[in-house]
Amino acid sequence: MKIITVLGARPQFIKASVVSHAIAQSGMLTEVVVHTGQHFDANMSDVFFSELGMVTPAYHLDIHGGTHGAMTGRMLAEVERVLLDEKPDAVLVYGDTNSTLAGALAAAKLHIPVAHVEAGLRSFNMAMPEEINRILTDRISRWLFTPTNVAAQHLAREGFTAEQIIPVGDVMYDVALHHGARVTAEGGLLQRLGLRPKNYLLATIHRAENTDHSERLAAIVDALEVTAESLQVVWPLHPRTRAVLQQAGRLEDLSRRMTLIEPVGYLDMVQLEKYAALIATDSGGVQKEAFFYQVPCVTVRDETEWVELVEAGWNRLAPPTDASSLRQDISEALGSCGKSVKPYGEGDAAQRIVKHLMLNL
Ligand code: UDP
């Protein structure tokens, strides 16, 4: 049986790596990977395929840039063409990007069943493009693979049946267990950047709700700048964030005060995360990785889909409304830790997904 995986953004390459591996081992399923091209820089795309041992995509659609509607529309047309040629038994999509929605919609219209990995997450903020993408994708998926109990509860409340909701755990936990253990403090990026373990703050910012609102981005930058006076700040800049900071004329001065670097590969990122004193981020994946490596996290957003980490005390929400309150949240979080919890399954989410597909296709 043939599965087509549609992906296109950095976190999707990471999530798909473990599921693709499980598919390859199944002996029953074959996978054809379609890369939409949403993320295309070598350090936002290729590095993950080589580092995580993934097969080269059979199709590269090279679609990026433009408005959300234009990008999603082009993907829809191109993915449909591939599905008509390949005639798969199912389409597999991940998370909440435009590639997710385009893949799911193209398949659903052709009556090809859709499997959605990381289903049921909700921020309850419809201003987020991610929230629109995930709600619509869930609605048209046959199998909803949920990473947490909270995600499964959201779907049950929205009227999905027990047969459609399949709790498997979080594939990112699988990846962290698989790759995280082999990362140590020795050598690597830590050494190249001259960082001492547990002596720096790691920041990542890329969400439109922060990069597209100058006052929010200014509050984040100001808070990190003050923090950098007493604690080294390392910030791998997402291309979108770099472009906005450049345009705002802040990049040059910032680069003198903190360690601004290009996006890094997964294993370098794990090393930066694992040995950070604190992580400040608006990334979904990075919030969880902070917890996997037991590093306190400040989430620079108004809400989070990963509420269990806030409840357990590993993560605190810090809406970037003003720099001084964010700075305060950062200093309070330093040195803190949360309760011992295990909300993301057993590290076998990929196996469970593939097993379910084999039994139900
Ligand atoms: N990541 C990475 N290099 C970086 C920044 C992030 O490998 O320079 C990884 C990170 O470890 C996590 C994933 O990318 O696994 C998160 O992706 P992103 O923050 O782009 O998206 P989100 O998780 O918010 O959807």
mmCIF file of C-alpha atoms and ligand atoms in Angstrom:
data_model
loop_
_atom_site.group_PDB
_atom_site.id
_atom_site.type_symbol
_atom_site.label_atom_id
_atom_site.label_comp_id
_atom_site.label_asym_id
_atom_site.label_seq_id
_atom_site.Cartn_x
_atom_site.Cartn_y
_atom_site.Cartn_z
ATOM 1 C CA MET A 1 0.000 0.000 0.000
ATOM 2 C CA LYS A 2 1.200 3.438 -0.897
ATOM 3 C CA ILE A 3 1.275 6.477 1.358
ATOM 4 C CA ILE A 4 2.018 9.960 0.129
ATOM 5 C CA THR A 5 3.552 12.266 2.721
ATOM 6 C CA VAL A 6 3.133 15.973 2.058
ATOM 7 C CA LEU A 7 5.499 18.222 3.984
ATOM 8 C CA GLY A 8 7.361 21.473 3.520
ATOM 9 C CA ALA A 9 8.420 23.152 6.759
ATOM 10 C CA ARG A 10 11.291 22.586 9.179
ATOM 11 C CA PRO A 11 9.318 21.023 12.056
ATOM 12 C CA GLN A 12 7.631 18.668 9.592
ATOM 13 C CA PHE A 13 10.933 17.240 8.374
ATOM 14 C CA ILE A 14 11.849 16.503 11.990
ATOM 15 C CA LYS A 15 8.504 14.891 12.823
ATOM 16 C CA ALA A 16 8.377 12.895 9.588
ATOM 17 C CA SER A 17 11.855 11.461 10.104
ATOM 18 C CA VAL A 18 10.690 8.927 12.681
ATOM 19 C CA VAL A 19 7.433 8.055 10.954
ATOM 20 C CA SER A 20 9.163 7.573 7.594
ATOM 21 C CA HIS A 21 11.619 5.278 9.290
ATOM 22 C CA ALA A 22 8.767 3.212 10.790
ATOM 23 C CA ILE A 23 7.031 3.077 7.390
ATOM 24 C CA ALA A 24 10.230 1.805 5.756
ATOM 25 C CA GLN A 25 10.489 -0.919 8.394
ATOM 26 C CA SER A 26 6.836 -1.968 8.104
ATOM 27 C CA GLY A 27 7.363 -4.241 5.117
ATOM 28 C CA MET A 28 3.774 -3.435 4.086
ATOM 29 C CA LEU A 29 3.719 0.262 3.300
ATOM 30 C CA THR A 30 5.658 2.296 0.786
ATOM 31 C CA GLU A 31 6.070 6.033 1.083
ATOM 32 C CA VAL A 32 6.384 8.732 -1.556
ATOM 33 C CA VAL A 33 7.470 12.076 -0.103
ATOM 34 C CA VAL A 34 6.264 15.358 -1.608
ATOM 35 C CA HIS A 35 8.212 18.440 -0.489
ATOM 36 C CA THR A 36 6.155 21.534 -1.217
ATOM 37 C CA GLY A 37 9.174 23.834 -0.969
ATOM 38 C CA GLN A 38 7.643 26.046 1.763
ATOM 39 C CA HIS A 39 11.024 26.074 3.537
ATOM 40 C CA PHE A 40 13.826 25.891 0.996
ATOM 41 C CA ASP A 41 17.100 27.264 2.438
ATOM 42 C CA ALA A 42 19.692 24.534 2.960
ATOM 43 C CA ASN A 43 19.715 25.235 6.703
ATOM 44 C CA MET A 44 15.900 25.186 6.921
ATOM 45 C CA SER A 45 15.426 22.039 4.823
ATOM 46 C CA ASP A 46 18.270 19.910 3.352
ATOM 47 C CA VAL A 47 20.214 19.655 6.612
ATOM 48 C CA PHE A 48 17.342 17.753 8.256
ATOM 49 C CA PHE A 49 17.074 15.221 5.445
ATOM 50 C CA SER A 50 20.755 14.387 5.674
ATOM 51 C CA GLU A 51 21.104 14.542 9.475
ATOM 52 C CA LEU A 52 18.002 12.517 10.258
ATOM 53 C CA GLY A 53 18.627 9.923 7.555
ATOM 54 C CA MET A 54 15.530 10.666 5.488
ATOM 55 C CA VAL A 55 14.931 9.620 1.907
ATOM 56 C CA THR A 56 15.128 12.360 -0.690
ATOM 57 C CA PRO A 57 11.636 13.583 -1.640
ATOM 58 C CA ALA A 58 10.349 12.093 -4.883
ATOM 59 C CA TYR A 59 8.712 15.438 -5.719
ATOM 60 C CA HIS A 60 9.921 18.935 -4.970
ATOM 61 C CA LEU A 61 7.244 21.466 -5.824
ATOM 62 C CA ASP A 62 9.411 24.540 -5.170
ATOM 63 C CA ILE A 63 6.496 26.641 -3.925
ATOM 64 C CA HIS A 64 7.331 29.379 -1.435
ATOM 65 C CA GLY A 65 6.697 33.014 -0.766
ATOM 66 C CA GLY A 66 3.639 35.062 -1.649
ATOM 67 C CA THR A 67 0.508 35.470 0.411
ATOM 68 C CA HIS A 68 -0.999 32.605 2.392
ATOM 69 C CA GLY A 69 -3.815 32.202 -0.118
ATOM 70 C CA ALA A 70 -1.542 32.240 -3.157
ATOM 71 C CA MET A 71 0.938 29.810 -1.603
ATOM 72 C CA THR A 72 -1.735 27.398 -0.399
ATOM 73 C CA GLY A 73 -3.566 27.582 -3.717
ATOM 74 C CA ARG A 74 -0.483 26.744 -5.760
ATOM 75 C CA MET A 75 0.307 23.859 -3.438
ATOM 76 C CA LEU A 76 -3.242 22.564 -3.728
ATOM 77 C CA ALA A 77 -3.066 22.424 -7.516
ATOM 78 C CA GLU A 78 0.389 20.825 -7.594
ATOM 79 C CA VAL A 79 -0.288 18.249 -4.869
ATOM 80 C CA GLU A 80 -3.522 17.277 -6.630
ATOM 81 C CA ARG A 81 -1.563 16.597 -9.813
ATOM 82 C CA VAL A 82 0.831 14.323 -7.919
ATOM 83 C CA LEU A 83 -2.052 12.479 -6.218
ATOM 84 C CA LEU A 84 -3.782 11.891 -9.554
ATOM 85 C CA ASP A 85 -0.570 10.407 -10.967
ATOM 86 C CA GLU A 86 0.445 8.365 -7.927
ATOM 87 C CA LYS A 87 -3.015 7.167 -6.775
ATOM 88 C CA PRO A 88 -1.986 6.592 -3.130
ATOM 89 C CA ASP A 89 -4.059 4.707 -0.553
ATOM 90 C CA ALA A 90 -3.626 7.497 2.018
ATOM 91 C CA VAL A 91 -2.063 10.918 2.475
ATOM 92 C CA LEU A 92 -0.049 11.734 5.579
ATOM 93 C CA VAL A 93 0.299 15.318 6.814
ATOM 94 C CA TYR A 94 1.907 16.922 9.864
ATOM 95 C CA GLY A 95 1.086 19.858 12.093
ATOM 96 C CA ASP A 96 -0.407 23.124 10.986
ATOM 97 C CA THR A 97 1.324 24.807 8.040
ATOM 98 C CA ASN A 98 0.018 25.762 4.609
ATOM 99 C CA SER A 99 1.607 22.545 3.307
ATOM 100 C CA THR A 100 -0.495 20.579 5.823
ATOM 101 C CA LEU A 101 -3.744 22.142 4.710
ATOM 102 C CA ALA A 102 -2.962 21.954 0.987
ATOM 103 C CA GLY A 103 -2.004 18.269 1.254
ATOM 104 C CA ALA A 104 -5.097 17.379 3.260
ATOM 105 C CA LEU A 105 -7.494 19.340 1.067
ATOM 106 C CA ALA A 106 -6.128 17.985 -2.209
ATOM 107 C CA ALA A 107 -6.506 14.439 -0.856
ATOM 108 C CA ALA A 108 -9.952 14.881 0.701
ATOM 109 C CA LYS A 109 -11.372 16.268 -2.556
ATOM 110 C CA LEU A 110 -10.131 13.163 -4.350
ATOM 111 C CA HIS A 111 -11.622 10.929 -1.615
ATOM 112 C CA ILE A 112 -8.202 9.765 -0.510
ATOM 113 C CA PRO A 113 -8.152 9.240 3.279
ATOM 114 C CA VAL A 114 -6.024 11.711 5.227
ATOM 115 C CA ALA A 115 -3.932 10.886 8.297
ATOM 116 C CA HIS A 116 -3.127 13.953 10.417
ATOM 117 C CA VAL A 117 -0.187 13.694 12.788
ATOM 118 C CA GLU A 118 -0.344 16.180 15.683
ATOM 119 C CA ALA A 119 -4.124 16.505 15.461
ATOM 120 C CA GLY A 120 -6.338 18.230 18.024
ATOM 121 C CA LEU A 121 -4.000 21.018 19.120
ATOM 122 C CA ARG A 122 -5.786 24.298 19.703
ATOM 123 C CA SER A 123 -4.680 27.797 20.673
ATOM 124 C CA PHE A 124 -8.275 29.104 20.400
ATOM 125 C CA ASN A 125 -6.825 32.083 18.570
ATOM 126 C CA MET A 126 -8.223 32.205 15.050
ATOM 127 C CA ALA A 127 -5.934 35.130 14.180
ATOM 128 C CA MET A 128 -3.132 32.562 13.896
ATOM 129 C CA PRO A 129 -2.696 31.028 10.432
ATOM 130 C CA GLU A 130 -1.643 27.811 12.194
ATOM 131 C CA GLU A 131 -4.975 27.585 14.066
ATOM 132 C CA ILE A 132 -6.945 27.904 10.814
ATOM 133 C CA ASN A 133 -4.772 25.277 9.128
ATOM 134 C CA ARG A 134 -5.040 22.748 11.953
ATOM 135 C CA ILE A 135 -8.790 23.080 12.501
ATOM 136 C CA LEU A 136 -9.559 22.677 8.790
ATOM 137 C CA THR A 137 -7.108 19.784 8.424
ATOM 138 C CA ASP A 138 -8.608 17.954 11.398
ATOM 139 C CA ARG A 139 -12.098 18.427 9.949
ATOM 140 C CA ILE A 140 -11.241 16.607 6.702
ATOM 141 C CA SER A 141 -8.963 13.893 8.118
ATOM 142 C CA ARG A 142 -9.956 10.243 8.510
ATOM 143 C CA TRP A 143 -7.354 9.466 11.198
ATOM 144 C CA LEU A 144 -6.497 12.039 13.865
ATOM 145 C CA PHE A 145 -3.292 11.064 15.629
ATOM 146 C CA THR A 146 -3.170 13.074 18.844
ATOM 147 C CA PRO A 147 0.016 13.929 20.785
ATOM 148 C CA THR A 148 -1.586 14.654 24.184
ATOM 149 C CA ASN A 149 -4.730 13.936 26.226
ATOM 150 C CA VAL A 150 -5.713 17.581 25.928
ATOM 151 C CA ALA A 151 -5.609 17.358 22.114
ATOM 152 C CA ALA A 152 -7.814 14.235 22.176
ATOM 153 C CA GLN A 153 -10.278 16.016 24.480
ATOM 154 C CA HIS A 154 -10.519 18.991 22.106
ATOM 155 C CA LEU A 155 -11.444 16.664 19.250
ATOM 156 C CA ALA A 156 -13.998 14.762 21.335
ATOM 157 C CA ARG A 157 -15.622 18.086 22.265
ATOM 158 C CA GLU A 158 -15.725 19.060 18.580
ATOM 159 C CA GLY A 159 -17.711 15.917 17.819
ATOM 160 C CA PHE A 160 -15.115 13.552 16.366
ATOM 161 C CA THR A 161 -15.798 9.906 17.153
ATOM 162 C CA ALA A 162 -13.597 7.633 19.263
ATOM 163 C CA GLU A 163 -12.780 5.741 16.069
ATOM 164 C CA GLN A 164 -11.305 8.866 14.454
ATOM 165 C CA ILE A 165 -9.259 10.006 17.480
ATOM 166 C CA ILE A 166 -6.134 7.919 17.916
ATOM 167 C CA PRO A 167 -3.950 8.861 20.915
ATOM 168 C CA VAL A 168 -0.380 7.927 20.035
ATOM 169 C CA GLY A 169 1.833 10.449 21.862
ATOM 170 C CA ASP A 170 4.099 13.043 20.363
ATOM 171 C CA VAL A 171 6.408 12.083 17.502
ATOM 172 C CA MET A 172 8.789 14.851 18.615
ATOM 173 C CA TYR A 173 9.310 12.934 21.841
ATOM 174 C CA ASP A 174 10.268 9.893 19.722
ATOM 175 C CA VAL A 175 12.805 12.036 17.845
ATOM 176 C CA ALA A 176 14.202 13.513 21.056
ATOM 177 C CA LEU A 177 14.651 10.077 22.620
ATOM 178 C CA HIS A 178 16.292 8.769 19.490
ATOM 179 C CA HIS A 179 18.682 11.645 18.783
ATOM 180 C CA GLY A 180 18.848 13.642 22.020
ATOM 181 C CA ALA A 181 20.783 11.048 23.993
ATOM 182 C CA ARG A 182 23.744 11.114 21.620
ATOM 183 C CA VAL A 183 24.273 14.848 22.035
ATOM 184 C CA THR A 184 26.809 15.889 24.691
ATOM 185 C CA ALA A 185 28.273 19.188 25.852
ATOM 186 C CA GLU A 186 31.622 18.325 24.288
ATOM 187 C CA GLY A 187 32.739 20.000 21.075
ATOM 188 C CA GLY A 188 30.173 20.974 18.463
ATOM 189 C CA LEU A 189 28.486 24.327 18.317
ATOM 190 C CA LEU A 190 28.921 24.985 22.043
ATOM 191 C CA GLN A 191 32.655 24.951 21.601
ATOM 192 C CA ARG A 192 32.608 26.897 18.352
ATOM 193 C CA LEU A 193 30.542 29.654 19.959
ATOM 194 C CA GLY A 194 32.521 29.576 23.204
ATOM 195 C CA LEU A 195 29.455 28.769 25.319
ATOM 196 C CA ARG A 196 29.665 27.303 28.796
ATOM 197 C CA PRO A 197 26.936 24.769 29.688
ATOM 198 C CA LYS A 198 24.052 26.285 31.672
ATOM 199 C CA ASN A 199 25.478 29.747 31.189
ATOM 200 C CA TYR A 200 23.451 31.186 28.347
ATOM 201 C CA LEU A 201 19.907 31.865 27.227
ATOM 202 C CA LEU A 202 18.739 30.336 23.942
ATOM 203 C CA ALA A 203 16.109 32.331 22.027
ATOM 204 C CA THR A 204 14.039 31.475 18.950
ATOM 205 C CA ILE A 205 11.332 33.747 17.518
ATOM 206 C CA HIS A 206 9.515 33.160 14.233
ATOM 207 C CA ARG A 207 5.735 33.412 14.614
ATOM 208 C CA ALA A 208 3.919 35.997 12.516
ATOM 209 C CA GLU A 209 2.116 37.242 15.649
ATOM 210 C CA ASN A 210 5.544 38.456 16.879
ATOM 211 C CA THR A 211 7.520 39.214 13.721
ATOM 212 C CA ASP A 212 4.658 41.068 12.008
ATOM 213 C CA HIS A 213 3.871 43.364 14.965
ATOM 214 C CA SER A 214 6.671 45.853 15.483
ATOM 215 C CA GLU A 215 5.749 46.715 19.076
ATOM 216 C CA ARG A 216 5.743 43.029 20.108
ATOM 217 C CA LEU A 217 9.045 42.348 18.370
ATOM 218 C CA ALA A 218 10.556 45.471 19.943
ATOM 219 C CA ALA A 219 9.481 44.295 23.428
ATOM 220 C CA ILE A 220 11.132 40.910 22.822
ATOM 221 C CA VAL A 221 14.331 42.419 21.478
ATOM 222 C CA ASP A 222 14.536 44.992 24.292
ATOM 223 C CA ALA A 223 14.008 42.313 26.961
ATOM 224 C CA LEU A 224 16.665 40.055 25.440
ATOM 225 C CA GLU A 225 19.044 42.995 25.148
ATOM 226 C CA VAL A 226 18.764 43.771 28.870
ATOM 227 C CA THR A 227 19.120 40.056 29.696
ATOM 228 C CA ALA A 228 22.286 39.921 27.580
ATOM 229 C CA GLU A 229 23.969 42.357 29.963
ATOM 230 C CA SER A 230 24.197 39.596 32.580
ATOM 231 C CA LEU A 231 23.678 36.343 30.648
ATOM 232 C CA GLN A 232 24.921 35.472 27.187
ATOM 233 C CA VAL A 233 22.058 35.269 24.684
ATOM 234 C CA VAL A 234 22.273 32.935 21.668
ATOM 235 C CA TRP A 235 19.669 33.468 18.978
ATOM 236 C CA PRO A 236 19.477 31.378 15.779
ATOM 237 C CA LEU A 237 17.536 33.781 13.564
ATOM 238 C CA HIS A 238 14.701 32.437 11.438
ATOM 239 C CA PRO A 239 14.935 34.027 7.942
ATOM 240 C CA ARG A 240 11.677 35.917 8.484
ATOM 241 C CA THR A 241 12.854 37.359 11.796
ATOM 242 C CA ARG A 242 16.234 38.321 10.355
ATOM 243 C CA ALA A 243 14.524 40.173 7.493
ATOM 244 C CA VAL A 244 12.238 42.112 9.844
ATOM 245 C CA LEU A 245 15.074 43.046 12.237
ATOM 246 C CA GLN A 246 17.199 44.127 9.303
ATOM 247 C CA GLN A 247 14.402 46.320 8.017
ATOM 248 C CA ALA A 248 13.879 47.832 11.478
ATOM 249 C CA GLY A 249 17.588 48.698 11.546
ATOM 250 C CA ARG A 250 18.258 46.693 14.715
ATOM 251 C CA LEU A 251 20.377 43.865 13.431
ATOM 252 C CA GLU A 252 23.798 45.475 13.562
ATOM 253 C CA ASP A 253 23.535 46.768 17.110
ATOM 254 C CA LEU A 254 21.981 43.517 18.331
ATOM 255 C CA SER A 255 24.770 41.439 16.863
ATOM 256 C CA ARG A 256 27.239 43.327 19.084
ATOM 257 C CA ARG A 257 25.223 42.528 22.219
ATOM 258 C CA MET A 258 24.307 38.914 21.654
ATOM 259 C CA THR A 259 25.280 35.864 19.629
ATOM 260 C CA LEU A 260 23.092 36.011 16.518
ATOM 261 C CA ILE A 261 23.537 32.975 14.295
ATOM 262 C CA GLU A 262 21.923 31.417 11.225
ATOM 263 C CA PRO A 263 19.357 28.629 11.772
ATOM 264 C CA VAL A 264 21.177 25.480 12.856
ATOM 265 C CA GLY A 265 20.728 21.778 12.123
ATOM 266 C CA TYR A 266 18.755 19.546 14.466
ATOM 267 C CA LEU A 267 21.677 18.085 16.402
ATOM 268 C CA ASP A 268 23.281 21.495 16.916
ATOM 269 C CA MET A 269 19.905 22.767 18.082
ATOM 270 C CA VAL A 270 19.534 19.914 20.545
ATOM 271 C CA GLN A 271 22.963 20.716 21.956
ATOM 272 C CA LEU A 272 22.050 24.402 22.342
ATOM 273 C CA GLU A 273 18.767 23.435 24.030
ATOM 274 C CA LYS A 274 20.128 20.759 26.313
ATOM 275 C CA TYR A 275 22.837 22.951 27.845
ATOM 276 C CA ALA A 276 20.937 26.250 28.002
ATOM 277 C CA ALA A 277 20.158 27.852 31.367
ATOM 278 C CA LEU A 278 16.849 29.031 29.921
ATOM 279 C CA ILE A 279 14.979 28.977 26.623
ATOM 280 C CA ALA A 280 12.822 31.883 25.432
ATOM 281 C CA THR A 281 10.784 30.953 22.370
ATOM 282 C CA ASP A 282 7.557 31.231 20.427
ATOM 283 C CA SER A 283 8.126 27.844 18.774
ATOM 284 C CA GLY A 284 5.847 24.911 19.567
ATOM 285 C CA GLY A 285 8.559 22.297 19.096
ATOM 286 C CA VAL A 286 11.170 24.169 21.085
ATOM 287 C CA GLN A 287 8.807 24.507 24.088
ATOM 288 C CA LYS A 288 8.579 20.738 24.277
ATOM 289 C CA GLU A 289 12.249 20.132 23.640
ATOM 290 C CA ALA A 290 13.031 22.476 26.570
ATOM 291 C CA PHE A 291 10.966 20.118 28.733
ATOM 292 C CA PHE A 292 12.522 16.958 27.250
ATOM 293 C CA TYR A 293 15.919 18.308 28.352
ATOM 294 C CA GLN A 294 14.518 19.697 31.638
ATOM 295 C CA VAL A 295 15.354 23.306 30.813
ATOM 296 C CA PRO A 296 12.978 26.054 32.048
ATOM 297 C CA CYS A 297 11.153 27.817 29.228
ATOM 298 C CA VAL A 298 9.508 31.201 28.740
ATOM 299 C CA THR A 299 7.007 31.135 25.885
ATOM 300 C CA VAL A 300 6.745 34.526 24.259
ATOM 301 C CA ARG A 301 3.119 34.261 23.210
ATOM 302 C CA ASP A 302 -0.383 34.995 24.466
ATOM 303 C CA GLU A 303 -1.321 31.327 24.586
ATOM 304 C CA THR A 304 0.133 27.899 23.945
ATOM 305 C CA GLU A 305 -1.160 24.608 22.579
ATOM 306 C CA TRP A 306 1.099 22.732 25.026
ATOM 307 C CA VAL A 307 -0.790 23.737 28.168
ATOM 308 C CA GLU A 308 0.382 20.719 30.178
ATOM 309 C CA LEU A 309 3.881 22.189 30.457
ATOM 310 C CA VAL A 310 2.540 25.456 31.866
ATOM 311 C CA GLU A 311 0.471 23.478 34.396
ATOM 312 C CA ALA A 312 3.497 21.397 35.385
ATOM 313 C CA GLY A 313 5.605 24.534 35.906
ATOM 314 C CA TRP A 314 8.191 23.864 33.170
ATOM 315 C CA ASN A 315 6.926 26.621 30.943
ATOM 316 C CA ARG A 316 5.529 30.081 31.586
ATOM 317 C CA LEU A 317 3.565 32.227 29.190
ATOM 318 C CA ALA A 318 4.936 35.713 28.735
ATOM 319 C CA PRO A 319 2.919 37.760 26.214
ATOM 320 C CA PRO A 320 5.411 40.262 24.787
ATOM 321 C CA THR A 321 3.369 43.357 25.594
ATOM 322 C CA ASP A 322 6.200 45.218 27.288
ATOM 323 C CA ALA A 323 9.890 44.605 27.684
ATOM 324 C CA SER A 324 10.133 44.962 31.438
ATOM 325 C CA SER A 325 7.480 42.342 32.256
ATOM 326 C CA LEU A 326 9.107 39.932 29.803
ATOM 327 C CA ARG A 327 12.488 40.629 31.361
ATOM 328 C CA GLN A 328 10.918 39.931 34.779
ATOM 329 C CA ASP A 329 9.478 36.601 33.552
ATOM 330 C CA ILE A 330 12.884 35.610 32.224
ATOM 331 C CA SER A 331 14.662 36.316 35.489
ATOM 332 C CA GLU A 332 11.970 34.506 37.529
ATOM 333 C CA ALA A 333 12.161 31.437 35.286
ATOM 334 C CA LEU A 334 15.958 31.164 35.544
ATOM 335 C CA GLY A 335 16.874 28.277 37.823
ATOM 336 C CA SER A 336 13.243 27.122 38.178
ATOM 337 C CA CYS A 337 11.973 23.632 37.419
ATOM 338 C CA GLY A 338 8.608 21.942 37.138
ATOM 339 C CA LYS A 339 6.884 18.801 38.342
ATOM 340 C CA SER A 340 7.778 15.360 37.090
ATOM 341 C CA VAL A 341 5.181 14.626 34.378
ATOM 342 C CA LYS A 342 4.986 12.442 31.259
ATOM 343 C CA PRO A 343 2.387 13.938 28.927
ATOM 344 C CA TYR A 344 3.825 12.956 25.525
ATOM 345 C CA GLY A 345 3.470 9.206 25.474
ATOM 346 C CA GLU A 346 6.074 6.483 25.550
ATOM 347 C CA GLY A 347 8.315 7.527 22.683
ATOM 348 C CA ASP A 348 6.640 5.039 20.320
ATOM 349 C CA ALA A 349 4.198 7.396 18.584
ATOM 350 C CA ALA A 350 5.649 6.671 15.122
ATOM 351 C CA GLN A 351 5.279 2.913 15.583
ATOM 352 C CA ARG A 352 1.699 3.341 16.750
ATOM 353 C CA ILE A 353 0.813 5.525 13.764
ATOM 354 C CA VAL A 354 2.205 3.032 11.278
ATOM 355 C CA LYS A 355 0.573 0.092 13.029
ATOM 356 C CA HIS A 356 -2.802 1.841 12.955
ATOM 357 C CA LEU A 357 -2.441 2.615 9.257
ATOM 358 C CA MET A 358 -1.482 -0.973 8.466
ATOM 359 C CA LEU A 359 -4.527 -2.306 10.288
ATOM 360 C CA ASN A 360 -6.970 0.200 8.819
ATOM 361 C CA LEU A 361 -5.916 0.863 5.262
HETATM 362 N N1 UDP B 1 15.121 23.891 15.094
HETATM 363 C C1 UDP B 1 16.327 23.606 14.484
HETATM 364 N N2 UDP B 1 17.189 24.637 14.209
HETATM 365 C C2 UDP B 1 16.908 25.944 14.530
HETATM 366 C C3 UDP B 1 15.666 26.220 15.167
HETATM 367 C C4 UDP B 1 14.778 25.165 15.415
HETATM 368 O O1 UDP B 1 16.633 22.442 14.200
HETATM 369 O O2 UDP B 1 17.721 26.830 14.242
HETATM 370 C C5 UDP B 1 14.201 22.775 15.368
HETATM 371 C C6 UDP B 1 13.794 22.650 16.814
HETATM 372 O O3 UDP B 1 14.753 21.901 17.540
HETATM 373 C C7 UDP B 1 12.448 21.961 16.718
HETATM 374 C C8 UDP B 1 11.886 22.500 15.409
HETATM 375 O O4 UDP B 1 12.991 23.031 14.686
HETATM 376 O O5 UDP B 1 12.607 20.569 16.598
HETATM 377 C C9 UDP B 1 10.882 23.570 15.683
HETATM 378 O O6 UDP B 1 10.537 24.187 14.493
HETATM 379 P P1 UDP B 1 9.925 25.666 14.416
HETATM 380 O O7 UDP B 1 10.289 26.409 15.637
HETATM 381 O O8 UDP B 1 10.357 26.208 13.098
HETATM 382 O O9 UDP B 1 8.370 25.415 14.294
HETATM 383 P P2 UDP B 1 7.195 25.085 15.342
HETATM 384 O O10 UDP B 1 7.652 23.986 16.232
HETATM 385 O O11 UDP B 1 6.876 26.354 16.073
HETATM 386 O O12 UDP B 1 6.067 24.653 14.474
#
